[in-house]
Coordinates of C-alpha atoms and ligand atoms in Angstrom, one line a residue:
X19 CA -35.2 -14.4 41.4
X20 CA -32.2 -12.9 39.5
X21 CA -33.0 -11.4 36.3
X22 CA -30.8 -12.9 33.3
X23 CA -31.1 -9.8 31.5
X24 CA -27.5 -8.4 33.1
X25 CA -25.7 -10.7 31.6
X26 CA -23.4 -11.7 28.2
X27 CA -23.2 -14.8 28.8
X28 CA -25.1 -18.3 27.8
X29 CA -27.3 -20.3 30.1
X30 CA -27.4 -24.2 30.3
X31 CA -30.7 -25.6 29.1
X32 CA -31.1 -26.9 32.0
X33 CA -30.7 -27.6 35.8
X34 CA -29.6 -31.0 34.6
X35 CA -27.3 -29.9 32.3
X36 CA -25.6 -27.4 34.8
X37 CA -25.5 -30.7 37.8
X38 CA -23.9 -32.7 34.8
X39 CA -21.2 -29.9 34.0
X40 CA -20.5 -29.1 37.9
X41 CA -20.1 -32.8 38.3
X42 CA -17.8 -33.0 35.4
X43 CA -16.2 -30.1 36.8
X44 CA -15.7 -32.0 40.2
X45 CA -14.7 -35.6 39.1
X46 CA -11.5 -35.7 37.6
X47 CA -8.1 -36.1 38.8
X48 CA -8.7 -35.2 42.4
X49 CA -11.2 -37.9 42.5
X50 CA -8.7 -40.5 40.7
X51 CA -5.3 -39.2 41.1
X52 CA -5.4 -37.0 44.2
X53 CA -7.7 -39.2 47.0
X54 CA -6.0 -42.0 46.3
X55 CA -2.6 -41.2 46.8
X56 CA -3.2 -38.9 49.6
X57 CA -5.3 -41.9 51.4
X58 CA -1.9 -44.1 51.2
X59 CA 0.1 -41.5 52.1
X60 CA -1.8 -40.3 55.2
X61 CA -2.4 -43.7 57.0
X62 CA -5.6 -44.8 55.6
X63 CA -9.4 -44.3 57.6
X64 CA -8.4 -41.8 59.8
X65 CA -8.3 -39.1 57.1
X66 CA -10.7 -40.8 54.8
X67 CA -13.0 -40.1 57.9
X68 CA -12.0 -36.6 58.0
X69 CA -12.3 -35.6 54.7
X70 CA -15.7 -36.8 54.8
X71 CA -16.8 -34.7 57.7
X72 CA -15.4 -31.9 56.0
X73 CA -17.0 -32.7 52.6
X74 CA -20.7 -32.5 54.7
X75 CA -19.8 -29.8 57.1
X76 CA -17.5 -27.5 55.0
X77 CA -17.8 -28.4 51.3
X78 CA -21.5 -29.0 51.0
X79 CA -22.6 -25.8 52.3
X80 CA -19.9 -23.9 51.0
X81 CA -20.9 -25.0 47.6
X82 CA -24.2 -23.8 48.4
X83 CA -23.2 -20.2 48.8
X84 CA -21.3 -20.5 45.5
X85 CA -23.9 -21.6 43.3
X86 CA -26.3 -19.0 44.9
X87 CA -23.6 -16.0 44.6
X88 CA -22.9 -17.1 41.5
X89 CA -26.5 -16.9 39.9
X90 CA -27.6 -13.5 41.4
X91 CA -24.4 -11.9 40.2
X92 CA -24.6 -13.6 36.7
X93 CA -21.0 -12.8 35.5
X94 CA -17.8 -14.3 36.4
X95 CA -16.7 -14.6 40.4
X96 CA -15.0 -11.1 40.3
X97 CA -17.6 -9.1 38.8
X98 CA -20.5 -11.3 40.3
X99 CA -18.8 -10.8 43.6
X100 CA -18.9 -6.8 43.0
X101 CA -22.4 -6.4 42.0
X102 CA -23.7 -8.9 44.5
X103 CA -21.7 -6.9 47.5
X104 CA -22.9 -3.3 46.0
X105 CA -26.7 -4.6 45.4
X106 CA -26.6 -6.3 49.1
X107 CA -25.2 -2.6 50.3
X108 CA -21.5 -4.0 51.0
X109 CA -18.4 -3.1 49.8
X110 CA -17.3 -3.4 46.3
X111 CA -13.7 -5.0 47.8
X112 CA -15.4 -8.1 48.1
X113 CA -14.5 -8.6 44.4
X114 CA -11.3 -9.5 45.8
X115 CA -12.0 -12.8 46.7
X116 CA -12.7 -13.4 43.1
X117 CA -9.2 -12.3 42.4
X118 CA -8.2 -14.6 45.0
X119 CA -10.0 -17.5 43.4
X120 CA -9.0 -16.4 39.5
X121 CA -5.0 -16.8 41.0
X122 CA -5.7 -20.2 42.9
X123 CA -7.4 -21.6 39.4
X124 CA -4.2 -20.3 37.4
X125 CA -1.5 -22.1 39.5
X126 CA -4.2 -24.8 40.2
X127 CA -4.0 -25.7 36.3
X128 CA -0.2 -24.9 36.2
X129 CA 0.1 -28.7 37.6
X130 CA -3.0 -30.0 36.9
X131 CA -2.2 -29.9 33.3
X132 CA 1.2 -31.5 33.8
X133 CA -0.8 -34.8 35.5
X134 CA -3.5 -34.6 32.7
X135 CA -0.7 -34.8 30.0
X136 CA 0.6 -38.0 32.6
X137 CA -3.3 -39.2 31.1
X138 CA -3.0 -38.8 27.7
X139 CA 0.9 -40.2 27.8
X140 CA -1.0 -43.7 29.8
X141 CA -3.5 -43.5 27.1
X142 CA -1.5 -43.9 24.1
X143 CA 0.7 -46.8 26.2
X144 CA -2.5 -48.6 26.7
X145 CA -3.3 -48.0 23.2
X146 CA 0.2 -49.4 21.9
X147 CA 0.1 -52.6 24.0
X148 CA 2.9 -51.4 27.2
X149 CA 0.8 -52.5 29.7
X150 CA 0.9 -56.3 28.0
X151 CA 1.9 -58.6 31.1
X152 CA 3.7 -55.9 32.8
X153 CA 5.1 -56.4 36.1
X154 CA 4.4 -53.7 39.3
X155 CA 8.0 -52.9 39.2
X156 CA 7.5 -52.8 35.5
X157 CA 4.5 -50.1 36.0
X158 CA 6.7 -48.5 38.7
X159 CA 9.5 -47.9 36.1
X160 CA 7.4 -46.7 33.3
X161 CA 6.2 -44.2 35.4
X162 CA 9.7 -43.1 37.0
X163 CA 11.0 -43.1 33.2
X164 CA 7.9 -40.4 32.2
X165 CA 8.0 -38.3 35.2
X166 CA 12.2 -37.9 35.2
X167 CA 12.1 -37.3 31.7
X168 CA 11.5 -33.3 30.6
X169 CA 10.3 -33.5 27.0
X170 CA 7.7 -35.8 27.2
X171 CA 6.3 -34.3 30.5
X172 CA 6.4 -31.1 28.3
X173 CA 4.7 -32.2 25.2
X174 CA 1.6 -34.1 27.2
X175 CA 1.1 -31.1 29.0
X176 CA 0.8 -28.9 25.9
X177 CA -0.9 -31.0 24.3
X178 CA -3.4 -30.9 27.0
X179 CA -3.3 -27.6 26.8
X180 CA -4.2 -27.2 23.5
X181 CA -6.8 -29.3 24.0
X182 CA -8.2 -27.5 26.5
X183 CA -7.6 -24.1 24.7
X184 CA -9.9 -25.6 21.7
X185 CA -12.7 -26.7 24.0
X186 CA -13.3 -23.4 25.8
X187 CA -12.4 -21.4 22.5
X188 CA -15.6 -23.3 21.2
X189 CA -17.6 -22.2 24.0
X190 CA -18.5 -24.3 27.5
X191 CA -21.6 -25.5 27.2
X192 CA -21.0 -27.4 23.2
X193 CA -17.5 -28.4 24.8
X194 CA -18.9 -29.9 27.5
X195 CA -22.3 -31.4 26.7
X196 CA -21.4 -34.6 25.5
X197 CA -18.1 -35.6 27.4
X198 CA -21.0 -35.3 30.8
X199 CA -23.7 -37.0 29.4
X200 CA -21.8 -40.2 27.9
X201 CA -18.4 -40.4 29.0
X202 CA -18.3 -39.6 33.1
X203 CA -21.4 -42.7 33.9
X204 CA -18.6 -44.6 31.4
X205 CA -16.1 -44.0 33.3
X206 CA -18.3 -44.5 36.4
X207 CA -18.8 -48.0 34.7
X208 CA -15.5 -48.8 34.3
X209 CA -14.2 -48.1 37.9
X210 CA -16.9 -50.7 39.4
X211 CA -15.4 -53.2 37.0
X212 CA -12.4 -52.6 38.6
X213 CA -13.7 -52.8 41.9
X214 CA -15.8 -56.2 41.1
X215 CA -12.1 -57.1 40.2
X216 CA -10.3 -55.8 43.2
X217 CA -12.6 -58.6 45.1
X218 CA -11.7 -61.4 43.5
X219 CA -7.5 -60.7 44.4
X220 CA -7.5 -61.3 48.0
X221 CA -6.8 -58.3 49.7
X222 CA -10.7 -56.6 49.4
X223 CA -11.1 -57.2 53.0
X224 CA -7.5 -55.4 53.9
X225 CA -8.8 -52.6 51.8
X226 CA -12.0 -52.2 53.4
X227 CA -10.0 -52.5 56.9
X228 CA -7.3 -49.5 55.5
X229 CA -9.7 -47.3 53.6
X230 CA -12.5 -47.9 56.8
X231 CA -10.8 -48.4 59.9
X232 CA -9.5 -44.9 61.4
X233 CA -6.1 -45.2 63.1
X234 CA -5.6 -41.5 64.5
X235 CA -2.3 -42.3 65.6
X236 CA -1.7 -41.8 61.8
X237 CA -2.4 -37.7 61.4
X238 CA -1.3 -35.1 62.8
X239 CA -2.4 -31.2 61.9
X240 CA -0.8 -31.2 58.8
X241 CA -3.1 -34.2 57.6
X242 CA -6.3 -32.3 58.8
X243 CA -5.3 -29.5 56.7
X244 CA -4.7 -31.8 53.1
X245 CA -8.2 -33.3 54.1
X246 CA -9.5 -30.3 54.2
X247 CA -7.6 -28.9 51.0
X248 CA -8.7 -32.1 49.2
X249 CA -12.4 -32.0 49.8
X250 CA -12.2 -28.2 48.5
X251 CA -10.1 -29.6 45.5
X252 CA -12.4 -31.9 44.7
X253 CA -15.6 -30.1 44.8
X254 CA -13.7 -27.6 42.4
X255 CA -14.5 -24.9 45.6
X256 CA -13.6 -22.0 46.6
X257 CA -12.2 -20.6 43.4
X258 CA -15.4 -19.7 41.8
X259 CA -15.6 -22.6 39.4
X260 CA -18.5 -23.9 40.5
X261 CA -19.7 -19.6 41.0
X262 CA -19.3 -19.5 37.6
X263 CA -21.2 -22.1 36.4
X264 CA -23.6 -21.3 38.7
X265 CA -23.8 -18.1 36.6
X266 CA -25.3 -20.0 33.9
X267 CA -27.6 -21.5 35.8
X268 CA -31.9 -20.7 34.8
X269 CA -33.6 -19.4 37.8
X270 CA -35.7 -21.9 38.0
X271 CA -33.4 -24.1 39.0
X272 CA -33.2 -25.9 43.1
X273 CA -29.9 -25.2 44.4
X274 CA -29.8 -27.8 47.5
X275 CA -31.3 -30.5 45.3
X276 CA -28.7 -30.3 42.9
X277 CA -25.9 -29.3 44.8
X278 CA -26.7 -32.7 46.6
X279 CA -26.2 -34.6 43.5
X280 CA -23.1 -32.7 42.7
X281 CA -21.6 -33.8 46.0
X282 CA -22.9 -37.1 46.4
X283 CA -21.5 -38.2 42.8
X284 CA -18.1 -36.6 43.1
X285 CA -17.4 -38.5 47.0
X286 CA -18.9 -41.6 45.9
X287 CA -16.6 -41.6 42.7
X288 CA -13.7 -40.9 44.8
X289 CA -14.4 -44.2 47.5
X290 CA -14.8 -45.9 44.4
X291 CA -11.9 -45.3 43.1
X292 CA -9.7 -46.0 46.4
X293 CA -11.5 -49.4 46.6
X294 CA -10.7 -50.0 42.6
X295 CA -6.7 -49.0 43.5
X296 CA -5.8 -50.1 46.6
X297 CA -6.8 -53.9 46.3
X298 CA -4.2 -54.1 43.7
X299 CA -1.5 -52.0 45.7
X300 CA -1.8 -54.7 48.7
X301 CA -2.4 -57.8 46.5
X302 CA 1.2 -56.9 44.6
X303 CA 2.9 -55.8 47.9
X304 CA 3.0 -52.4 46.9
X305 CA 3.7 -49.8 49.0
X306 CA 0.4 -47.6 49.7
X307 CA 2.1 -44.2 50.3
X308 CA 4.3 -44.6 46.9
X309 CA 2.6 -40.8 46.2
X310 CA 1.4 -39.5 43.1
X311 CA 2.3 -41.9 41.0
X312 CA -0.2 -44.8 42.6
X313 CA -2.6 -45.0 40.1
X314 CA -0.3 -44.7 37.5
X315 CA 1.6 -47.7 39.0
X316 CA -1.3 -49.8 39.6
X317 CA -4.1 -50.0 37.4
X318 CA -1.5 -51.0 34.4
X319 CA -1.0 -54.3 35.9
X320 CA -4.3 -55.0 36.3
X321 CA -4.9 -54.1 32.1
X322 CA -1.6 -56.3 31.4
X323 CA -3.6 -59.4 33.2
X324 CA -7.0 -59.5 32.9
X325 CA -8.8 -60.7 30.1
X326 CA -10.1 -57.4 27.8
X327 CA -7.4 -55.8 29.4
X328 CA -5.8 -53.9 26.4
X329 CA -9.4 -52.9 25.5
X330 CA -9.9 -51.7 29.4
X331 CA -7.2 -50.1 29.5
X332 CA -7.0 -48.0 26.5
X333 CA -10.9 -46.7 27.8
X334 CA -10.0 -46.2 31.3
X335 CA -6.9 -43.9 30.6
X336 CA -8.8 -42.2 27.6
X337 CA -11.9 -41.2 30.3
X338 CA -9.6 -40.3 32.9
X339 CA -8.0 -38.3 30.4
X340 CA -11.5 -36.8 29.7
X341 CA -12.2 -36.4 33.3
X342 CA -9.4 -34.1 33.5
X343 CA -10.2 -32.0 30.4
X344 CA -13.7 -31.7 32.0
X345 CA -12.3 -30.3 35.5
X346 CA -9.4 -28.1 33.6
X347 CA -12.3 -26.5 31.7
X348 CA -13.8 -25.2 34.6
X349 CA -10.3 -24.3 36.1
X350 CA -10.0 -22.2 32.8
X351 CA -13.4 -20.6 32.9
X352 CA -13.9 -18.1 35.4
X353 CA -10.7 -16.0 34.2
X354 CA -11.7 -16.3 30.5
X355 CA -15.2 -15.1 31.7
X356 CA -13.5 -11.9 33.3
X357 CA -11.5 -11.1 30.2
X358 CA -14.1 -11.2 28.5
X359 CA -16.4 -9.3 30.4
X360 CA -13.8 -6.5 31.6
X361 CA -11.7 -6.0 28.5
X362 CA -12.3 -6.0 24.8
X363 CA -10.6 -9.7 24.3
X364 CA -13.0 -12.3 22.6
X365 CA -13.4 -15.6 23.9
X366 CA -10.5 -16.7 21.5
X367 CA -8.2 -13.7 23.0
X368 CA -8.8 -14.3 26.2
X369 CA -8.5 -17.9 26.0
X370 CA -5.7 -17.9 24.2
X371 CA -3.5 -15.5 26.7
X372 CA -4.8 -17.1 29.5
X373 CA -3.8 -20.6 28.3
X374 CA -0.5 -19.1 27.4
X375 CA 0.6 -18.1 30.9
X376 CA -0.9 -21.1 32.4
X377 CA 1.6 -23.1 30.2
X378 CA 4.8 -21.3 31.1
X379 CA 4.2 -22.1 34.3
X380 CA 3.2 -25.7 33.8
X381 CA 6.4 -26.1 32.7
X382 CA 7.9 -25.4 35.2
X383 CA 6.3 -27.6 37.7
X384 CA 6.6 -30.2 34.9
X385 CA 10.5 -29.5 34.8
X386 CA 10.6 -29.5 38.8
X387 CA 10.0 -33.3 38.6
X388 CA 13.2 -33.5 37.0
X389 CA 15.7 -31.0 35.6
X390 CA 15.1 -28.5 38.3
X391 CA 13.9 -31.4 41.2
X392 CA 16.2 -29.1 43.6
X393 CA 14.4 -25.7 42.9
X394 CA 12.7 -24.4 46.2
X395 CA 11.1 -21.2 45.7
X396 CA 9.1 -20.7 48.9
X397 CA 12.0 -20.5 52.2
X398 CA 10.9 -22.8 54.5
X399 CA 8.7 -25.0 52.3
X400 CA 10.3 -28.4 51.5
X401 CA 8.9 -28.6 48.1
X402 CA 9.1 -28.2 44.5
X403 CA 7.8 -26.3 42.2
X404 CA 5.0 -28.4 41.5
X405 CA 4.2 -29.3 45.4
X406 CA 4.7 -25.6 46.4
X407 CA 2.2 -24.6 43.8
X408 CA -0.2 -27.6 44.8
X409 CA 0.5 -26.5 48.6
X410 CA -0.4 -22.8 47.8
X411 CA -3.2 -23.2 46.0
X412 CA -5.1 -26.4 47.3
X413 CA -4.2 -26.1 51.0
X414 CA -4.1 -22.0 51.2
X415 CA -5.9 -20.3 49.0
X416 CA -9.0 -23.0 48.6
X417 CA -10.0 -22.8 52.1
X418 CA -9.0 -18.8 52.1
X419 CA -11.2 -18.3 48.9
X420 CA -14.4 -20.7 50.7
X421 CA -13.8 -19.2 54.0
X422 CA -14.9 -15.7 52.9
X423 CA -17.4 -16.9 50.4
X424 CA -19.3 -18.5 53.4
X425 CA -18.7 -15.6 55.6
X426 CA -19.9 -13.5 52.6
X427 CA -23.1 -15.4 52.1
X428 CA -24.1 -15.6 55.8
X429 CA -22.9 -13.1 57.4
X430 CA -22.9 -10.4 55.1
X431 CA -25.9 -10.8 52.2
X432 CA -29.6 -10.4 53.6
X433 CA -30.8 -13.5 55.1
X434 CA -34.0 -12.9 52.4
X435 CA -32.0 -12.2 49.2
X436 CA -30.4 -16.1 50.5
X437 CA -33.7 -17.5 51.0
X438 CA -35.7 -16.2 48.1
X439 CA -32.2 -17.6 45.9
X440 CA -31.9 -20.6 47.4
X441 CA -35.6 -21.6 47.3
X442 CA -36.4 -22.9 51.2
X443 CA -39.2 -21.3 53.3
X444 CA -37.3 -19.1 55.6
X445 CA -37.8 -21.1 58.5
X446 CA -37.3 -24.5 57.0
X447 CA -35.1 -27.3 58.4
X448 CA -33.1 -27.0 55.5
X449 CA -32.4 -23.3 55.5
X450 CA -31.6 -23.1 59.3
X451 CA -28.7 -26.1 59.1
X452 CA -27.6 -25.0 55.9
X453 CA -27.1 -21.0 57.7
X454 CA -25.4 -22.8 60.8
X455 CA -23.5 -24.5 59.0
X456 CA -22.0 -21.7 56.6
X457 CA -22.2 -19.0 59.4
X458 CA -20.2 -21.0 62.2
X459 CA -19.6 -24.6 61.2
X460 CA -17.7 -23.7 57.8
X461 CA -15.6 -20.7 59.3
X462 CA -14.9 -22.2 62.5
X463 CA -13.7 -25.5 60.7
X464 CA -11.5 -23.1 57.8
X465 CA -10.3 -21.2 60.9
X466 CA -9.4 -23.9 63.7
X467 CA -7.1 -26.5 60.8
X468 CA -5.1 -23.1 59.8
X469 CA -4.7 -22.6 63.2
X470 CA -3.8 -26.3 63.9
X471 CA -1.9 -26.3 60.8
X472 CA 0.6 -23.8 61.5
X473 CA 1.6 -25.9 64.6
X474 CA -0.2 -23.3 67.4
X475 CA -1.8 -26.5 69.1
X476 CA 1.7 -27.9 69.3
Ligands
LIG14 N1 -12.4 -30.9 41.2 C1 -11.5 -31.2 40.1 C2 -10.9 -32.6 40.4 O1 -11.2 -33.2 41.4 C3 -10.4 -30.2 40.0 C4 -11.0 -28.8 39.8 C5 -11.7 -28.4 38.7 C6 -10.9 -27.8 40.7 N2 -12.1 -27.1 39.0 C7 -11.6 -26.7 40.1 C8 -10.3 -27.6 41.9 C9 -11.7 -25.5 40.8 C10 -10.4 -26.4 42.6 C11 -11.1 -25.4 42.1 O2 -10.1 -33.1 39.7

């Protein structure tokens, strides 16, 4: 096993405290935001099926290969990638796909902090009593008034900036502690409420038939390729989040067990939260592609009707708001690690420059919704701002940044420095699909939906 002893920084006490924090890291907005949304816009079961199969066939064993970099290298993804190449014998380029990853989580929580200020903005409605009897078009305009308005979308994102900059300057592990052990199985709570609710309006069963039914008439290459981008965005993979915490991780630890929990919590979160939203969306004739403001439209009806509703809703927008603080963390951490590692910042330093960047940038996708709406900065790319910089990162760089992790780990490290990490007899079941998968099934998957993507396949 990998010694601890090359290392500066803290471990978790335990394996359960590192599946809690990846999980925390993996639940947030893409889970309650993100799926959502994307299921509405993309027609439903054909791509819920899809991202499935690539959550099991891509993500699982691509998150794997992270963990298991991650704790024989012992640093952050960069410099783990470098030691881990030159121990194995390879080439010390291979820290490259660290810088790869340390980009992709900078524009990555550009706009994820401009939809986690959206959080904290829904939490203080709730908390003030908006939501009281509202109407969906009601809920549709309060969230058309926040997004087209620049200094509120502004504020909420530095605010939840600054929240996150005072949660990593304190260190991960206290930061992060309680917000996994209490808060994520309440918010857990909380969504099958909502979902125990979503069966008594009517339109369960139309749900099930949406969410569960695949019409492939519905996708086209494009679709495969945001399936595919979302199940790496939700797993927090191939950036060298989940590397990094990984880094943390006591060598005692089983990586397949955990990783399985890790995975298992974060996709059942996200069905549980399509079923929460969408009976509401087709019990008040919503539209289910309205985009990225669905949940925001929704779930604000529901707290204006139902009885507790104020209370309910003031929680659920408070965890979700939590949720997101938990995922931005790990978003945050890998590039504070390398500062601090490769330069003579402290934590605070590095934090605070990091954070600082990250902000001016945020702003600008914030503004995009608005102000600057007609901004396109990539030729060719119908998009803003804030979609051009989800595109990049979630759709590009994601699957770039898992692809070469997985070749890295299978092709490239020795088969027994894998096996002794990862804990299964070298002929197991276990070890053999898990190598299949990240030697052929992973890169041939990453490989074929940029091919298909880029319209080759006509
Ligand atoms: N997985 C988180 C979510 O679903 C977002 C996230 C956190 C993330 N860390 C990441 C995405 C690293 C990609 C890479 O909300």
């Amino acid at each position: 096993m990998a010694q601890a002893s090359h290392t500066r920084h803290e471990q978790w006490s335990s394996g359960l405290v590192f599946i809690l924090a990846a999980t925390g890291s993996a639940v947030g907005l893409g889970n309650l935001w993100r799926f959502p949304y994307l299921v509405g816009e993309n027609g439903g079961g054909a791509f819920v099926l899809i991202y499935l199969a690539c959550i099991v066939l891509v993500g699982f064993p691509i998150m794997m290969a992270e963990v298991m970099i991650g704790r024989r290298g012992r640093q952050s993804p960069i410099n783990t990638l470098r030691r881990v190449a030159l121990e194995e014998g390879l080439s010390s380029g291979w820290q490259l796909v660290g810088w790869l990853g340390v980009a992709a989580g900078f524009l990555i929580l550009s706009f994820y902090s401009v939809v986690g200020g959206w959080a904290l903005y829904y939490a203080l409605q709730a908390l003030v009593g908006s939501f009281s009897g509202i109407s969906s078009e009601g809920a549709g305009a309060m969230f058309r008034g926040l997004v087209s308005s620049p200094v509120p979308v502004v504020f909420w994102h530095t605010v939840f900036m600054l929240i996150l900059f005072g949660i990593v300057v304190a260190g991960v592990r206290r930061g992060l502690q309680r917000a996994v052990t209490i808060l994520m199985p309440l918010l857990f709570a909380l969504l099958i409420l909502l979902v125990l609710y979503g069966m008594t309006t009517g339109a369960f069963g139309q749900t099930l038939h949406f969410m569960f039914a695949p019409d492939f008439s519905a996708i086209d290459g494009r679709t495969v390729l945001t399936a595919m981008g979302q199940a790496f965005f939700t797993l927090s993979l191939g950036m060298g989040a989940i590397m990094v915490y990984g880094a943390y991780l006591p060598s005692s630890e089983h990586i397949p067990r955990a990783t399985g929990w890790i995975v298992g919590m974060d996709t059942l979160t996200a069905i549980i939260a399509g079923l929460a939203i969408f009976p509401i969306v087709f019990s008040a004739g919503m539209a289910p592609g309205a985009g990225p403001g669905l949940v925001f439209e929704t779930l604000p009806v529901v707290f204006g009707t139902i009885p507790f509703g104020f209370l309910l809703g003031i929680l659920f927008f408070v965890l979700l708001s939590v949720a997101a603080i938990t995922s931005g963390i790990s978003l945050l951490e890998p590039p504070v690690a390398y500062l601090i590692e490769s330069t003579r910042l402290g934590r605070r330093g590095a934090t605070g420059l990091l954070v600082g960047g990250i902000w001016l940038l945020g702003i600008a996708a914030g503004l995009s919704l608005n102000v600057w709406a007609g901004v396109r900065i990539v030729p060719g790319l119908d998009a803003n701002i804030f979609g051009t910089l989800e595109f990049l990162a979630n759709d590009l760089m994601l699957p770039l940044g898992g692809l070469f992790i997985a070749l890295f780990a299978a092709w490239f490290m020795r088969s027994a420095s894998v096996s002794e990490e990862l804990d299964l007899l070298h002929h197991g079941p276990v070890y053999r699909l898990w190598r299949v998968a990240t030697r052929f099934i992973a890169p041939a998957a990453v490989i074929l939906v940029f091919l298909n993507a880029t319209g080759l396949f006509g």
